[in-house]
Tab-separated table of C-alpha atoms and ligand atoms in Angstrom:
chain	number	residue	atom	x	y	z
A	1	MET	CA	32.802	128.337	79.485
A	2	SER	CA	32.776	129.055	83.164
A	3	ALA	CA	35.137	130.953	85.426
A	4	ALA	CA	37.024	130.030	88.582
A	5	LEU	CA	38.516	126.685	87.635
A	6	PRO	CA	40.711	124.940	90.186
A	7	ALA	CA	44.425	125.566	89.670
A	8	SER	CA	45.376	121.911	90.049
A	9	GLY	CA	44.082	118.428	90.733
A	10	ARG	CA	45.491	115.086	91.799
A	11	GLU	CA	46.024	112.086	89.519
A	12	TRP	CA	47.447	108.578	89.922
A	13	HIS	CA	50.590	107.706	87.974
A	14	LEU	CA	52.183	104.313	87.472
A	15	VAL	CA	55.841	104.862	88.357
A	16	ALA	CA	57.175	101.284	88.210
A	17	ARG	CA	55.867	98.097	86.618
A	18	PRO	CA	54.702	95.666	89.324
A	19	HIS	CA	56.230	92.211	89.459
A	20	GLY	CA	53.624	89.940	91.021
A	21	TRP	CA	51.245	91.732	93.370
A	22	PRO	CA	51.252	95.531	92.870
A	23	LYS	CA	52.925	97.499	95.670
A	24	ALA	CA	52.250	101.026	96.882
A	25	GLU	CA	55.718	102.111	95.641
A	26	ASP	CA	54.672	101.281	92.056
A	27	PHE	CA	52.189	104.175	92.122
A	28	ALA	CA	52.242	107.884	92.943
A	29	LEU	CA	49.470	110.398	93.523
A	30	ARG	CA	50.673	113.593	91.884
A	31	GLU	CA	49.399	117.132	91.497
A	32	ALA	CA	48.857	118.412	87.940
A	33	PRO	CA	47.684	121.787	86.636
A	34	VAL	CA	44.055	122.116	85.515
A	35	THR	CA	43.538	124.126	82.351
A	36	ALA	CA	40.466	125.449	80.557
A	37	PRO	CA	39.187	122.974	77.944
A	38	GLY	CA	40.528	123.308	74.404
A	39	GLU	CA	38.326	123.572	71.325
A	40	GLY	CA	35.809	120.702	71.158
A	41	ARG	CA	36.609	119.566	74.706
A	42	VAL	CA	35.020	119.634	78.140
A	43	LEU	CA	36.548	119.861	81.579
A	44	VAL	CA	35.052	117.290	83.922
A	45	ARG	CA	35.241	117.021	87.687
A	46	ASN	CA	35.251	113.278	88.238
A	47	LEU	CA	32.737	112.041	90.793
A	48	TYR	CA	33.415	108.291	90.463
A	49	PHE	CA	36.088	106.254	88.778
A	50	SER	CA	36.305	102.574	88.128
A	51	VAL	CA	39.042	100.179	89.151
A	52	ASP	CA	38.956	96.986	87.099
A	53	PRO	CA	40.937	93.745	86.991
A	54	TYR	CA	42.023	94.325	83.354
A	55	MET	CA	44.064	97.313	84.585
A	56	ARG	CA	46.530	94.866	86.142
A	57	GLY	CA	47.406	93.696	82.617
A	58	ARG	CA	47.946	97.291	81.519
A	59	MET	CA	50.594	97.698	84.224
A	60	ASN	CA	52.827	95.190	82.381
A	61	ASP	CA	54.890	96.271	79.409
A	62	VAL	CA	53.506	93.668	77.033
A	63	LYS	CA	51.599	93.873	73.783
A	64	SER	CA	47.926	93.252	74.428
A	65	TYR	CA	44.442	94.272	73.317
A	66	THR	CA	44.828	97.499	75.301
A	67	PRO	CA	48.105	99.423	75.402
A	68	PRO	CA	50.130	99.374	78.624
A	69	PHE	CA	49.901	102.344	80.987
A	70	LYS	CA	52.817	104.684	80.387
A	71	LEU	CA	55.156	105.203	83.311
A	72	ASP	CA	54.928	108.652	84.930
A	73	HIS	CA	51.672	109.420	83.132
A	74	PRO	CA	48.169	109.424	84.606
A	75	MET	CA	46.469	106.038	84.406
A	76	ASP	CA	43.066	105.946	82.733
A	77	GLY	CA	39.827	103.976	82.831
A	78	GLY	CA	36.085	104.486	83.176
A	79	ALA	CA	34.842	107.532	85.076
A	80	VAL	CA	31.685	109.571	85.565
A	81	GLY	CA	31.766	113.249	86.375
A	82	GLU	CA	30.242	116.658	86.059
A	83	VAL	CA	31.142	119.112	83.309
A	84	ILE	CA	32.558	122.219	84.977
A	85	ALA	CA	33.613	124.018	81.775
A	86	SER	CA	32.615	123.354	78.194
A	87	ASN	CA	34.181	124.359	74.911
A	88	ALA	CA	32.144	121.855	72.925
A	89	GLU	CA	28.777	122.106	71.261
A	90	GLY	CA	26.090	120.035	72.951
A	91	PHE	CA	27.719	120.004	76.394
A	92	ALA	CA	26.856	122.446	79.172
A	93	VAL	CA	28.187	123.055	82.645
A	94	GLY	CA	26.348	120.715	84.994
A	95	ASP	CA	25.985	117.860	82.474
A	96	HIS	CA	27.006	114.436	83.750
A	97	VAL	CA	29.215	112.402	81.446
A	98	LEU	CA	30.773	108.947	81.224
A	99	HIS	CA	34.287	108.939	79.780
A	100	GLY	CA	37.625	107.128	79.844
A	101	LEU	CA	39.880	109.434	81.874
A	102	GLY	CA	39.563	108.068	85.387
A	103	TRP	CA	42.206	107.854	88.137
A	104	ARG	CA	42.214	111.686	88.431
A	105	GLU	CA	40.153	114.465	89.955
A	106	TYR	CA	39.810	116.597	86.810
A	107	ALA	CA	39.754	115.374	83.217
A	108	GLU	CA	39.893	117.334	79.992
A	109	VAL	CA	37.896	115.146	77.643
A	110	PRO	CA	37.333	115.399	73.879
A	111	ALA	CA	33.577	115.766	73.392
A	112	GLU	CA	33.387	112.750	71.075
A	113	ARG	CA	34.721	110.561	73.915
A	114	ALA	CA	32.153	111.791	76.457
A	115	VAL	CA	28.702	110.255	76.709
A	116	LYS	CA	26.004	112.118	78.578
A	117	VAL	CA	24.340	110.083	81.342
A	118	ASP	CA	21.088	110.773	83.110
A	119	GLU	CA	21.057	110.761	86.904
A	120	SER	CA	17.269	110.640	86.946
A	121	LEU	CA	17.330	107.185	85.295
A	122	ALA	CA	19.996	105.586	87.480
A	123	PRO	CA	22.563	106.632	90.110
A	124	LEU	CA	25.659	107.928	88.344
A	125	SER	CA	27.874	105.124	89.641
A	126	ALA	CA	25.617	102.547	87.931
A	127	TYR	CA	26.981	103.701	84.564
A	128	LEU	CA	30.343	102.185	85.575
A	129	GLY	CA	28.818	98.872	86.597
A	130	VAL	CA	25.395	97.388	86.166
A	131	LEU	CA	24.467	99.739	83.292
A	132	GLY	CA	28.033	100.085	82.057
A	133	MET	CA	31.033	98.063	80.982
A	134	THR	CA	30.731	95.201	83.478
A	135	GLY	CA	26.983	94.830	82.915
A	136	LEU	CA	27.442	94.660	79.156
A	137	THR	CA	30.222	92.110	79.631
A	138	ALA	CA	27.833	89.863	81.546
A	139	TYR	CA	25.025	90.332	79.031
A	140	ALA	CA	27.136	89.807	75.895
A	141	GLY	CA	29.190	87.012	77.432
A	142	LEU	CA	26.153	85.026	78.465
A	143	PHE	CA	23.720	85.604	75.625
A	144	GLU	CA	26.004	86.130	72.641
A	145	VAL	CA	29.260	84.328	73.415
A	146	ALA	CA	27.911	81.381	75.431
A	147	SER	CA	24.729	81.184	73.297
A	148	PHE	CA	22.706	80.722	76.493
A	149	LYS	CA	19.293	79.148	76.010
A	150	GLU	CA	16.405	78.477	78.350
A	151	GLY	CA	16.939	75.310	80.375
A	152	ASP	CA	20.742	75.588	80.461
A	153	ALA	CA	22.474	74.952	83.769
A	154	VAL	CA	24.955	77.797	84.281
A	155	PHE	CA	28.023	77.997	86.483
A	156	VAL	CA	29.756	81.337	87.035
A	157	SER	CA	32.936	82.009	88.999
A	158	GLY	CA	33.681	85.351	90.635
A	159	ALA	CA	29.946	85.238	91.164
A	160	ALA	CA	29.649	88.000	93.747
A	161	GLY	CA	31.650	90.435	91.623
A	162	ALA	CA	30.482	93.068	89.180
A	163	VAL	CA	30.313	90.785	86.124
A	164	GLY	CA	29.577	87.488	87.861
A	165	SER	CA	26.644	88.699	89.942
A	166	GLN	CA	24.913	89.919	86.796
A	167	VAL	CA	25.649	86.754	84.799
A	168	GLY	CA	23.979	84.527	87.382
A	169	GLN	CA	20.903	86.709	87.755
A	170	MET	CA	20.484	87.194	83.996
A	171	ALA	CA	20.632	83.425	83.541
A	172	ARG	CA	17.984	82.972	86.239
A	173	ILE	CA	15.712	85.623	84.708
A	174	LYS	CA	15.993	84.012	81.269
A	175	GLY	CA	15.036	80.552	82.491
A	176	ALA	CA	18.203	78.681	83.422
A	177	SER	CA	17.425	75.247	84.862
A	178	ARG	CA	20.048	75.790	87.556
A	179	VAL	CA	22.424	78.624	88.446
A	180	ILE	CA	25.563	77.887	90.457
A	181	GLY	CA	28.129	80.407	91.645
A	182	SER	CA	31.454	80.350	93.434
A	183	ALA	CA	32.930	83.124	95.526
A	184	GLY	CA	35.624	83.694	98.118
A	185	SER	CA	33.678	84.153	101.359
A	186	ASP	CA	30.702	82.654	103.179
A	187	GLU	CA	29.052	86.063	103.252
A	188	LYS	CA	29.276	86.325	99.453
A	189	VAL	CA	27.929	82.777	99.104
A	190	ARG	CA	24.928	83.705	101.257
A	191	LEU	CA	24.293	86.800	99.153
A	192	LEU	CA	24.244	84.727	95.957
A	193	VAL	CA	21.605	82.344	97.236
A	194	GLU	CA	19.514	84.578	99.471
A	195	GLU	CA	19.500	87.827	97.515
A	196	TYR	CA	20.362	86.960	93.915
A	197	GLY	CA	18.386	83.713	93.694
A	198	PHE	CA	21.221	81.347	92.722
A	199	ASP	CA	20.202	77.710	93.208
A	200	ALA	CA	23.540	76.812	94.761
A	201	ALA	CA	26.795	78.511	95.640
A	202	PHE	CA	30.044	77.555	97.322
A	203	ASN	CA	33.145	79.141	98.813
A	204	TYR	CA	36.112	78.032	96.711
A	205	HIS	CA	38.378	78.235	99.784
A	206	ASP	CA	36.391	75.408	101.415
A	207	GLY	CA	37.771	72.549	99.307
A	208	PRO	CA	38.580	71.412	95.773
A	209	VAL	CA	36.413	73.254	93.239
A	210	VAL	CA	35.888	70.061	91.241
A	211	GLU	CA	34.223	68.359	94.221
A	212	GLN	CA	32.182	71.367	95.303
A	213	LEU	CA	30.960	71.955	91.754
A	214	ARG	CA	29.985	68.328	91.274
A	215	ALA	CA	27.953	68.440	94.481
A	216	ALA	CA	26.292	71.710	93.492
A	217	ALA	CA	25.508	70.556	89.939
A	218	PRO	CA	24.873	66.798	90.113
A	219	ASP	CA	23.407	66.796	86.575
A	220	GLY	CA	26.333	68.772	85.151
A	221	ILE	CA	26.440	72.226	83.603
A	222	ASP	CA	25.797	73.495	80.092
A	223	VAL	CA	27.484	76.892	80.361
A	224	TYR	CA	30.529	77.995	82.317
A	225	PHE	CA	31.181	81.736	82.549
A	226	ASP	CA	34.833	81.974	83.541
A	227	ASN	CA	36.060	85.005	85.462
A	228	VAL	CA	38.825	83.181	87.287
A	229	GLY	CA	40.631	80.487	85.225
A	230	GLY	CA	42.959	77.905	86.827
A	231	GLU	CA	41.337	75.339	89.080
A	232	HIS	CA	37.867	76.695	88.304
A	233	LEU	CA	38.245	76.154	84.561
A	234	GLU	CA	39.521	72.624	85.037
A	235	ALA	CA	36.598	71.793	87.342
A	236	ALA	CA	34.103	73.275	84.896
A	237	ILE	CA	35.494	71.198	82.012
A	238	SER	CA	34.900	68.101	84.148
A	239	SER	CA	31.301	69.097	84.907
A	240	LEU	CA	30.304	70.344	81.451
A	241	ASN	CA	27.702	68.316	79.584
A	242	LEU	CA	27.798	67.359	75.914
A	243	HIS	CA	28.001	70.490	73.684
A	244	GLY	CA	28.719	72.653	76.709
A	245	ARG	CA	29.972	76.192	76.182
A	246	VAL	CA	32.536	78.264	78.053
A	247	THR	CA	32.849	82.028	77.915
A	248	VAL	CA	36.389	82.913	78.908
A	249	CYS	CA	35.850	86.406	80.228
A	250	GLY	CA	38.698	86.679	82.727
A	251	MET	CA	41.352	84.690	84.578
A	252	ILE	CA	41.877	86.792	87.670
A	253	ALA	CA	43.492	83.895	89.573
A	254	GLN	CA	46.610	84.394	87.453
A	255	TYR	CA	46.849	88.162	86.911
A	256	ASN	CA	49.610	88.497	89.525
A	257	ALA	CA	51.365	85.248	88.658
A	258	THR	CA	55.119	85.493	88.148
A	259	GLU	CA	55.386	82.079	86.445
A	260	PRO	CA	53.174	80.746	83.618
A	261	PRO	CA	50.298	78.936	85.342
A	262	PRO	CA	49.584	75.300	84.435
A	263	GLY	CA	46.802	74.676	81.922
A	264	PRO	CA	43.738	72.516	82.602
A	265	ARG	CA	44.921	68.894	82.847
A	266	ASN	CA	41.639	67.552	81.449
A	267	LEU	CA	41.536	69.524	78.204
A	268	ALA	CA	41.133	66.338	76.165
A	269	LEU	CA	37.545	66.141	77.454
A	270	VAL	CA	36.792	68.977	75.020
A	271	ILE	CA	36.898	66.417	72.210
A	272	GLY	CA	34.425	63.819	73.374
A	273	LYS	CA	32.060	66.371	74.897
A	274	ARG	CA	32.350	68.637	71.824
A	275	LEU	CA	32.849	71.663	74.077
A	276	ARG	CA	33.179	75.202	72.782
A	277	ILE	CA	35.584	77.433	74.712
A	278	GLN	CA	35.535	81.015	73.524
A	279	GLY	CA	37.306	84.142	74.718
A	280	MET	CA	35.524	87.473	74.709
A	281	LEU	CA	36.246	91.188	74.834
A	282	VAL	CA	33.397	93.467	75.744
A	283	ASN	CA	34.474	96.090	73.211
A	284	ASP	CA	33.479	93.718	70.397
A	285	HIS	CA	29.874	93.831	71.565
A	286	ALA	CA	29.112	97.567	71.460
A	287	ALA	CA	26.261	96.927	69.019
A	288	LEU	CA	24.359	95.213	71.851
A	289	GLN	CA	24.438	98.385	73.971
A	290	PRO	CA	20.901	99.721	73.223
A	291	GLN	CA	19.280	96.304	73.708
A	292	PHE	CA	21.329	95.741	76.860
A	293	VAL	CA	20.393	99.074	78.407
A	294	GLN	CA	16.723	98.645	77.606
A	295	GLU	CA	16.468	95.122	78.975
A	296	VAL	CA	18.601	95.680	82.066
A	297	ALA	CA	16.880	98.971	82.940
A	298	GLY	CA	13.590	97.064	82.846
A	299	TRP	CA	14.869	94.324	85.152
A	300	LEU	CA	16.263	96.923	87.557
A	301	ALA	CA	12.974	98.820	87.593
A	302	SER	CA	10.988	95.648	88.286
A	303	GLY	CA	13.417	94.593	91.012
A	304	GLU	CA	14.231	91.299	89.240
A	305	LEU	CA	17.894	92.244	88.918
A	306	LYS	CA	19.875	93.422	91.915
A	307	TYR	CA	23.363	94.807	92.233
A	308	ARG	CA	25.854	95.903	94.825
A	309	GLU	CA	28.610	98.466	94.706
A	310	THR	CA	31.610	98.821	96.987
A	311	PHE	CA	32.716	102.425	97.342
A	312	VAL	CA	36.167	103.485	98.455
A	313	GLU	CA	36.122	107.159	99.390
A	314	GLY	CA	38.749	109.622	98.242
A	315	ILE	CA	41.272	109.740	95.421
A	316	GLU	CA	44.095	109.123	97.894
A	317	ASN	CA	42.671	105.624	98.392
A	318	GLY	CA	42.638	104.766	94.663
A	319	PHE	CA	45.540	102.311	94.880
A	320	ASP	CA	44.032	100.608	97.943
A	321	ALA	CA	40.761	100.230	96.052
A	322	PHE	CA	42.552	98.539	93.168
A	323	LEU	CA	44.466	96.197	95.451
A	324	GLY	CA	41.266	95.482	97.380
A	325	LEU	CA	39.575	94.453	94.139
A	326	LEU	CA	42.314	91.925	93.401
A	327	ARG	CA	42.040	90.605	96.964
A	328	GLY	CA	38.249	90.227	96.843
A	329	GLU	CA	37.420	93.043	99.258
A	330	ASN	CA	34.608	94.171	96.950
A	331	THR	CA	31.083	92.869	96.631
A	332	GLY	CA	29.742	93.935	93.243
A	333	LYS	CA	31.389	96.799	91.388
A	334	MET	CA	34.451	98.388	93.004
A	335	ILE	CA	34.278	102.171	92.618
A	336	VAL	CA	36.359	105.064	93.903
A	337	SER	CA	34.107	107.901	94.984
A	338	LEU	CA	35.257	111.506	94.768
A	339	ALA	CA	31.734	112.857	95.185
B	1	LIG	N1	36.777	90.098	78.668
B	1	LIG	C1	36.242	91.275	78.972
B	1	LIG	O1	35.879	92.059	78.099
B	1	LIG	C2	36.080	91.611	80.415
B	1	LIG	C3	35.381	92.765	80.810
B	1	LIG	C4	35.203	92.996	82.211
B	1	LIG	C5	35.754	92.104	83.122
B	1	LIG	N2	36.454	91.035	82.677
B	1	LIG	C6	37.000	90.047	83.611
B	1	LIG	O2	35.922	89.542	84.375
B	1	LIG	C7	36.376	89.174	85.661
B	1	LIG	C8	35.520	89.887	86.722
B	1	LIG	O3	35.712	91.285	86.595
B	1	LIG	P1	34.896	92.297	87.526
B	1	LIG	O4	35.163	93.644	87.007
B	1	LIG	O5	33.500	91.815	87.650
B	1	LIG	O6	35.643	92.142	88.904
B	1	LIG	P2	34.980	91.619	90.258
B	1	LIG	O7	34.545	90.202	90.027
B	1	LIG	O8	33.984	92.607	90.723
B	1	LIG	O9	36.210	91.683	91.255
B	1	LIG	C9	37.237	90.756	91.193
B	1	LIG	C10	36.912	89.539	92.074
B	1	LIG	O10	37.752	88.465	91.705
B	1	LIG	C11	37.790	87.564	92.775
B	1	LIG	N3	39.123	86.951	92.854
B	1	LIG	C12	40.307	87.561	93.067
B	1	LIG	N4	41.307	86.644	93.066
B	1	LIG	C13	40.717	85.435	92.871
B	1	LIG	C14	41.220	84.089	92.768
B	1	LIG	N5	42.533	83.823	92.875
B	1	LIG	N6	40.329	83.103	92.567
B	1	LIG	C15	39.003	83.358	92.448
B	1	LIG	N7	38.473	84.600	92.522
B	1	LIG	C16	39.330	85.622	92.722
B	1	LIG	C17	37.470	88.357	94.049
B	1	LIG	O11	36.277	87.829	94.625
B	1	LIG	P3	36.272	86.592	95.659
B	1	LIG	O12	36.081	87.201	97.014
B	1	LIG	O13	35.111	85.786	95.210
B	1	LIG	O14	37.594	85.896	95.530
B	1	LIG	C18	37.209	89.778	93.544
B	1	LIG	O15	36.162	90.404	94.197
B	1	LIG	C19	37.853	89.530	85.718
B	1	LIG	O16	38.597	88.382	85.432
B	1	LIG	C20	38.009	90.552	84.618
B	1	LIG	O17	39.310	90.603	84.113
B	1	LIG	C21	36.620	90.776	81.360
């Protein structure tokens, strides 16, 4: 244990369930007392916390794979911090840990839910992104769910984001015949081609996705990694080759929709092309973690795999960071820095 703990810390609460786009009034930054850790627990000063698109779903009061955020309670999510008091065997003051109590300055974490991370192997923020949940999503979604094989032509949407940027580069490293990405700005499109080695990329604001994808992949695609849904999914179904595979990872284009969005109008193509469209949840793929970390750490060390992070400074800007993520203000992983 250590002395001189702070008396209180700030944390973000959901105070009303957003209808459509989240508004500042739906959230409140509140002060809460900080207490010494109970038996088997550690007190962590958060240095970084993650804002992720799936959190939008948790703001709705609907049954889903993760429970909704409770109103007037702190929100949670991935975070990395420093242990400032320990009442748990195996954890010492100064250790860095990854845990699930983000959106707050101080977190009292049960030891079994804290994983030690090593700053000498990678910057701490990387454990929220490229070496963390979004990296594993890309790895599992491409190699396990889409059954990627050498020679496949791969299209990924949300391609400059945390998951998408890794999907495209992993496909390239493993011998894709062609990697195509879509993103929401010309600057992101340039990044995909010039820095990440995509063969082609386009800005989905520039015209119909179906036309831009056909031009970028004249011989069709074998794998579509869907982060977006809607028009992108319909276009991908049109461009998929025989026995093509789709990993449905996310549908961010509809997370703020107030009416049920229309489905792909060309779904019947699934029959003749014998397509496989499969949803995924990263939590189902925890067994891949050691292999993922080993392989990705190697690619990072060799410089084959690159990543970006967008930092928003200060807990008071947590809501803005989340909204910015939904608006595409991030390139790579969106992270709130309290460091
Ligand atoms: N199934 C799972 O287990 C799992 C795990 C992690 C993530 N996901 C999903 O994977 C997707 C990417 O997540 P991430 O964490 O890597 O986020 P991200 O891609 O880093 O950030 C979200 C991006 O979505 C794009 N976007 C927002 N609205 C859009 C729209 N209407 N049309 C097209 N693009 C839009 C924005 O980029 P632009 O500037 O390009 O528009 C924004 O930067 C999300 O759908 C998320 O829900 C799923």
